[in-house]
XYZ file of N, CA and C in Angstrom:
456
model
N -121.608 24.688 -20.662
C -121.005 24.204 -21.892
C -119.647 24.890 -22.065
N -118.630 24.093 -22.281
C -117.275 24.611 -22.475
C -116.752 24.143 -23.822
N -116.590 25.061 -24.746
C -116.028 24.711 -26.040
C -116.763 23.581 -26.722
N -118.078 23.560 -26.594
C -118.858 22.495 -27.219
C -119.019 21.260 -26.352
N -118.413 21.249 -25.185
C -118.547 20.123 -24.264
C -119.499 20.491 -23.140
N -120.522 19.698 -22.971
C -121.431 19.904 -21.845
C -120.896 19.037 -20.704
N -120.334 19.687 -19.702
C -119.771 18.943 -18.579
C -120.877 18.254 -17.796
N -120.638 17.012 -17.460
C -121.569 16.299 -16.595
C -121.335 16.766 -15.159
N -122.310 16.581 -14.291
C -122.071 16.914 -12.882
C -120.849 16.177 -12.318
N -120.647 14.940 -12.752
C -119.483 14.181 -12.277
C -118.182 14.843 -12.712
N -118.100 15.279 -13.969
C -116.882 15.943 -14.445
C -116.592 17.219 -13.657
N -117.637 17.991 -13.379
C -117.458 19.208 -12.590
C -116.887 18.845 -11.222
N -117.419 17.792 -10.615
C -116.933 17.355 -9.299
C -115.472 16.921 -9.369
N -115.085 16.219 -10.433
C -113.692 15.780 -10.565
C -112.753 16.982 -10.701
N -113.100 17.907 -11.590
C -112.259 19.093 -11.765
C -112.207 19.914 -10.469
N -113.340 20.065 -9.809
C -113.422 20.834 -8.565
C -112.546 20.206 -7.479
N -112.739 18.925 -7.238
C -111.964 18.246 -6.190
C -110.477 18.238 -6.490
N -110.129 18.111 -7.762
C -108.711 18.157 -8.111
C -108.118 19.530 -7.816
N -108.895 20.602 -8.043
C -108.418 21.959 -7.699
C -108.221 22.098 -6.192
N -109.195 21.639 -5.428
C -109.100 21.734 -3.967
C -107.898 20.940 -3.473
N -107.748 19.707 -3.961
C -106.638 18.855 -3.504
C -105.282 19.413 -3.906
N -105.177 19.932 -5.123
C -103.906 20.520 -5.560
C -103.571 21.730 -4.699
N -104.561 22.572 -4.441
C -104.332 23.743 -3.599
C -103.892 23.318 -2.197
N -104.575 22.334 -1.641
C -104.233 21.859 -0.290
C -102.828 21.265 -0.255
N -102.472 20.493 -1.276
C -101.136 19.896 -1.323
C -100.051 20.953 -1.505
N -100.315 21.928 -2.389
C -99.327 22.977 -2.662
C -99.137 23.922 -1.480
N -100.151 24.027 -0.632
C -100.119 24.988 0.471
C -100.248 24.313 1.836
N -99.908 23.037 1.902
C -100.147 22.276 3.129
C -99.457 22.861 4.356
N -98.296 23.461 4.190
C -97.549 23.946 5.350
C -98.201 25.162 6.007
N -99.010 25.906 5.272
C -99.650 27.064 5.884
C -101.152 27.150 5.598
N -101.762 26.029 5.216
C -103.181 26.003 4.888
C -104.050 26.509 6.042
N -103.718 26.115 7.258
C -104.535 26.510 8.410
C -104.475 28.016 8.682
N -103.503 28.715 8.096
C -103.421 30.165 8.265
C -104.308 30.919 7.281
N -104.653 30.288 6.167
C -105.428 30.992 5.155
C -106.888 30.547 5.089
N -107.212 29.410 5.717
C -108.612 28.989 5.774
C -108.833 28.111 6.994
N -110.072 28.018 7.400
C -110.465 27.185 8.533
C -110.832 25.812 7.980
N -109.940 24.854 8.164
C -110.153 23.532 7.570
C -111.283 22.751 8.253
N -111.832 23.290 9.329
C -112.940 22.615 10.010
C -114.306 23.073 9.484
N -114.332 24.121 8.663
C -115.585 24.652 8.133
C -115.710 24.368 6.644
N -116.943 24.194 6.165
C -117.144 24.007 4.724
C -116.628 25.215 3.943
N -116.154 24.955 2.742
C -115.583 26.008 1.910
C -116.599 27.083 1.539
N -117.869 26.730 1.467
C -118.893 27.715 1.106
C -119.289 28.604 2.285
N -118.667 28.387 3.431
C -118.917 29.222 4.609
C -117.703 30.074 4.976
N -116.751 30.165 4.051
C -115.540 30.939 4.303
C -115.298 31.896 3.144
N -115.035 33.147 3.472
C -114.796 34.150 2.450
C -113.375 34.051 1.899
N -113.293 34.024 0.588
C -112.019 34.112 -0.113
C -111.705 35.572 -0.397
N -112.759 36.307 -0.768
C -112.640 37.738 -1.043
C -113.952 38.390 -0.631
N -114.094 39.653 -0.939
C -115.338 40.354 -0.608
C -116.534 39.789 -1.362
N -116.291 39.208 -2.502
C -117.397 38.745 -3.348
C -117.461 37.232 -3.530
N -116.474 36.500 -3.027
C -116.419 35.055 -3.259
C -116.107 34.289 -1.983
N -116.713 33.095 -1.901
C -116.297 32.140 -0.879
C -115.167 31.308 -1.469
N -114.547 30.512 -0.618
C -113.521 29.595 -1.128
C -114.145 28.610 -2.115
N -115.381 28.192 -1.873
C -116.056 27.277 -2.803
C -116.215 27.936 -4.175
N -116.585 29.227 -4.177
C -116.702 29.956 -5.448
C -115.360 30.012 -6.169
N -114.316 30.326 -5.410
C -112.971 30.408 -5.979
C -112.567 29.084 -6.627
N -112.788 27.976 -5.906
C -112.411 26.672 -6.457
C -113.274 26.286 -7.646
N -114.555 26.664 -7.638
C -115.413 26.353 -8.781
C -114.938 27.131 -10.006
N -114.618 28.415 -9.827
C -114.087 29.194 -10.949
C -112.796 28.569 -11.477
N -111.924 28.157 -10.571
C -110.662 27.512 -10.971
C -110.924 26.200 -11.689
N -111.868 25.420 -11.186
C -112.197 24.136 -11.802
C -112.721 24.327 -13.222
N -113.598 25.302 -13.409
C -114.149 25.542 -14.741
C -113.091 26.076 -15.701
N -112.167 26.885 -15.198
C -111.047 27.344 -16.026
C -110.174 26.159 -16.418
N -109.872 25.282 -15.467
C -109.070 24.093 -15.763
C -109.781 23.189 -16.768
N -111.088 23.024 -16.590
C -111.859 22.196 -17.524
C -111.820 22.798 -18.925
N -112.015 24.115 -19.019
C -111.990 24.807 -20.318
C -110.633 24.616 -20.999
N -109.565 24.812 -20.244
C -108.217 24.658 -20.798
C -107.931 23.213 -21.183
N -108.319 22.291 -20.327
C -108.093 20.870 -20.605
C -108.815 20.449 -21.876
N -110.086 20.840 -21.999
C -110.849 20.448 -23.183
C -110.352 21.155 -24.445
N -109.825 22.354 -24.328
C -109.265 23.029 -25.506
C -108.075 22.245 -26.043
N -107.193 21.810 -25.151
C -106.026 21.021 -25.575
C -106.477 19.641 -26.045
N -107.406 19.030 -25.327
C -107.942 17.716 -25.707
C -108.541 17.771 -27.106
N -109.367 18.782 -27.382
C -109.997 18.908 -28.705
C -108.961 19.049 -29.809
N -107.922 19.841 -29.545
C -106.861 19.994 -30.544
C -106.153 18.650 -30.769
N -105.883 17.943 -29.677
C -105.210 16.645 -29.782
C -106.038 15.666 -30.611
N -107.321 15.582 -30.316
C -108.204 14.664 -31.049
C -108.288 15.072 -32.517
N -108.397 16.376 -32.779
C -108.468 16.866 -34.164
C -107.218 16.496 -34.956
N -106.086 16.401 -34.264
C -104.829 16.057 -34.939
C -104.549 14.552 -34.899
N -105.539 13.761 -34.443
C -105.401 12.318 -34.461
C -104.623 11.736 -33.298
N -104.383 12.513 -32.275
C -103.620 12.041 -31.121
C -104.452 11.043 -30.324
N -103.830 9.972 -29.912
C -104.488 8.966 -29.077
C -103.584 8.639 -27.895
N -104.154 7.964 -26.932
C -103.377 7.555 -25.769
C -102.268 6.599 -26.179
N -101.084 6.842 -25.679
C -99.982 5.905 -25.909
C -100.170 4.711 -24.977
N -99.397 3.666 -25.199
C -99.437 2.517 -24.298
C -99.069 2.935 -22.878
N -98.102 3.821 -22.771
C -97.683 4.310 -21.459
C -98.810 5.094 -20.778
N -99.495 5.934 -21.539
C -100.631 6.691 -20.994
C -101.722 5.733 -20.511
N -102.018 4.734 -21.325
C -103.060 3.776 -20.960
C -102.658 2.997 -19.710
N -101.385 2.658 -19.610
C -100.891 1.961 -18.423
C -101.033 2.833 -17.180
N -100.749 4.119 -17.318
C -100.906 5.051 -16.198
C -102.356 5.068 -15.722
N -103.295 5.161 -16.639
C -104.715 5.177 -16.284
C -105.115 3.852 -15.645
N -104.710 2.744 -16.262
C -105.057 1.428 -15.714
C -104.482 1.247 -14.311
N -103.269 1.723 -14.101
C -102.640 1.628 -12.778
C -103.413 2.459 -11.757
N -103.787 3.676 -12.142
C -104.568 4.519 -11.234
C -105.909 3.878 -10.887
N -106.552 3.272 -11.860
C -107.829 2.603 -11.596
C -107.627 1.388 -10.688
N -106.540 0.667 -10.882
C -106.232 -0.476 -10.004
C -105.974 -0.005 -8.582
N -105.301 1.128 -8.455
C -105.044 1.680 -7.119
C -106.355 2.080 -6.438
N -107.280 2.621 -7.197
C -108.586 2.956 -6.628
C -109.287 1.706 -6.108
N -109.175 0.628 -6.868
C -109.776 -0.639 -6.439
C -109.132 -1.106 -5.127
N -107.822 -0.997 -5.054
C -107.096 -1.378 -3.845
C -107.516 -0.508 -2.665
N -107.559 0.820 -2.862
C -107.966 1.731 -1.789
C -109.397 1.456 -1.341
N -110.276 1.180 -2.304
C -111.671 0.871 -1.965
C -111.734 -0.347 -1.060
N -110.985 -1.368 -1.427
C -110.962 -2.592 -0.636
C -110.373 -2.349 0.752
N -109.267 -1.610 0.807
C -108.610 -1.333 2.089
C -109.511 -0.529 3.026
N -110.346 0.309 2.463
C -111.215 1.168 3.280
C -112.603 0.569 3.498
N -112.774 -0.677 3.062
C -114.004 -1.401 3.353
C -115.171 -1.151 2.418
N -114.913 -0.577 1.250
C -115.991 -0.370 0.285
C -116.187 -1.643 -0.529
N -117.434 -1.944 -0.834
C -117.733 -3.169 -1.567
C -117.429 -3.058 -3.059
N -117.244 -1.835 -3.544
C -116.913 -1.651 -4.957
C -116.156 -0.344 -5.145
N -115.468 -0.268 -6.256
C -114.756 0.972 -6.585
C -115.765 2.086 -6.874
N -116.938 1.737 -7.412
C -117.970 2.748 -7.663
C -118.408 3.423 -6.367
N -118.581 2.643 -5.311
C -118.990 3.219 -4.026
C -117.871 4.070 -3.442
N -116.651 3.666 -3.641
C -115.511 4.435 -3.147
C -115.403 5.778 -3.884
N -115.516 5.747 -5.199
C -115.446 6.978 -5.986
C -116.594 7.912 -5.609
N -117.795 7.367 -5.429
C -118.940 8.188 -5.020
C -118.710 8.797 -3.640
N -118.060 8.051 -2.750
C -117.781 8.574 -1.408
C -116.784 9.734 -1.463
N -115.839 9.652 -2.378
C -114.824 10.705 -2.501
C -115.379 11.927 -3.229
N -116.021 11.689 -4.371
C -116.414 12.787 -5.251
C -117.889 13.173 -5.164
N -118.741 12.251 -4.775
C -120.160 12.564 -4.643
C -121.050 11.712 -5.525
N -122.319 11.876 -5.306
C -123.342 11.142 -6.047
C -123.178 11.351 -7.545
N -123.338 10.268 -8.288
C -123.229 10.335 -9.744
C -121.837 10.058 -10.278
N -120.867 9.986 -9.380
C -119.491 9.706 -9.796
C -119.247 8.206 -9.681
N -118.607 7.648 -10.709
C -118.370 6.207 -10.720
C -117.127 5.885 -11.550
N -116.824 4.610 -11.613
C -115.618 4.143 -12.298
C -115.604 4.553 -13.774
N -116.738 4.435 -14.458
C -116.804 4.756 -15.882
C -116.543 6.239 -16.129
N -117.213 7.098 -15.371
C -117.032 8.539 -15.583
C -115.647 8.989 -15.132
N -115.111 8.361 -14.093
C -113.780 8.748 -13.639
C -112.711 8.328 -14.644
N -112.861 7.142 -15.218
C -111.919 6.689 -16.252
C -111.967 7.638 -17.448
N -113.161 8.055 -17.864
C -113.289 8.999 -18.988
C -112.604 10.318 -18.648
N -112.821 10.804 -17.437
C -112.165 12.040 -16.979
C -110.648 11.886 -17.039
N -110.141 10.761 -16.560
C -108.693 10.534 -16.581
C -108.174 10.455 -18.012
N -108.922 9.851 -18.914
C -108.497 9.760 -20.323
C -108.416 11.152 -20.961
N -109.424 11.985 -20.718
C -109.417 13.346 -21.267
C -108.203 14.102 -20.731
N -107.997 14.031 -19.422
C -106.866 14.745 -18.802
C -105.533 14.201 -19.290
N -105.420 12.889 -19.434
C -104.157 12.288 -19.870
C -103.845 12.657 -21.317
N -104.860 12.625 -22.174
C -104.641 13.020 -23.570
C -104.204 14.480 -23.626
N -104.885 15.350 -22.893
C -104.535 16.774 -22.897
C -103.123 16.989 -22.371
N -102.781 16.341 -21.281
C -101.457 16.509 -20.683
C -100.363 15.970 -21.603
N -100.555 14.777 -22.132
C -99.541 14.165 -22.990
C -99.363 14.938 -24.290
N -100.484 15.369 -24.881
C -100.398 16.147 -26.109
C -99.689 17.473 -25.851
N -100.028 18.129 -24.756
C -99.397 19.400 -24.405
C -97.897 19.214 -24.209
N -97.510 18.158 -23.523
C -96.088 17.873 -23.302
C -95.385 17.626 -24.627
N -96.009 16.825 -25.491
C -95.415 16.540 -26.799
C -95.278 17.829 -27.619
N -96.295 18.677 -27.574
C -96.271 19.931 -28.308
C -95.148 20.832 -27.781
N -95.036 20.963 -26.463
C -93.997 21.807 -25.868
C -92.600 21.262 -26.193
N -92.468 19.947 -26.136
C -91.183 19.337 -26.449
C -90.793 19.604 -27.906
N -91.776 19.615 -28.800
C -91.478 19.881 -30.209
C -91.008 21.321 -30.412
N -91.469 22.228 -29.563
C -91.049 23.636 -29.664
C -89.634 23.839 -29.157
N -89.244 23.053 -28.139
C -87.929 23.217 -27.532
C -86.907 22.266 -28.125
N -87.387 21.329 -28.951
C -86.468 20.358 -29.522
C -86.120 19.223 -28.565
N -86.840 19.150 -27.439
C -86.623 18.104 -26.448
C -87.424 16.878 -26.857
N -86.752 15.832 -27.177
C -87.421 14.599 -27.577
C -87.997 13.826 -26.406
N -87.781 14.306 -25.199
C -88.315 13.627 -24.038
C -87.474 12.465 -23.576
N -86.344 12.213 -24.237
C -85.504 11.070 -23.857
C -84.508 11.446 -22.820
């Protein structure tokens, strides 16, 4: 439970995979020097007390906690998705449908489950994207209000 939110297994998987993917993208040029990409993350030591899987799970839960803290504040202040935010989510979902089709999956649900794992589907992924988009957009709006940047 994070700040009153009981994360579903699917949400944990989304936050976890996003941490792994962000780390891999940010460190792609030297990833093979810091971990063995041919072995599962739970079979590689990150530190004396943690595997890489442990490290990413801790990071995922921290990201989830932070995301939901901002999301809760946004909702409490009446913030909702803008048309642009909704378009971003709809576009991402359409891209998933396209990727599913290109890779031979019969549905976007099967594609999402293949990427993230059992229990993950279009409905839960859309909800995850909405929470993240609200948190990100609200945070950006809040920061812009502090700096006087109207975003234009």
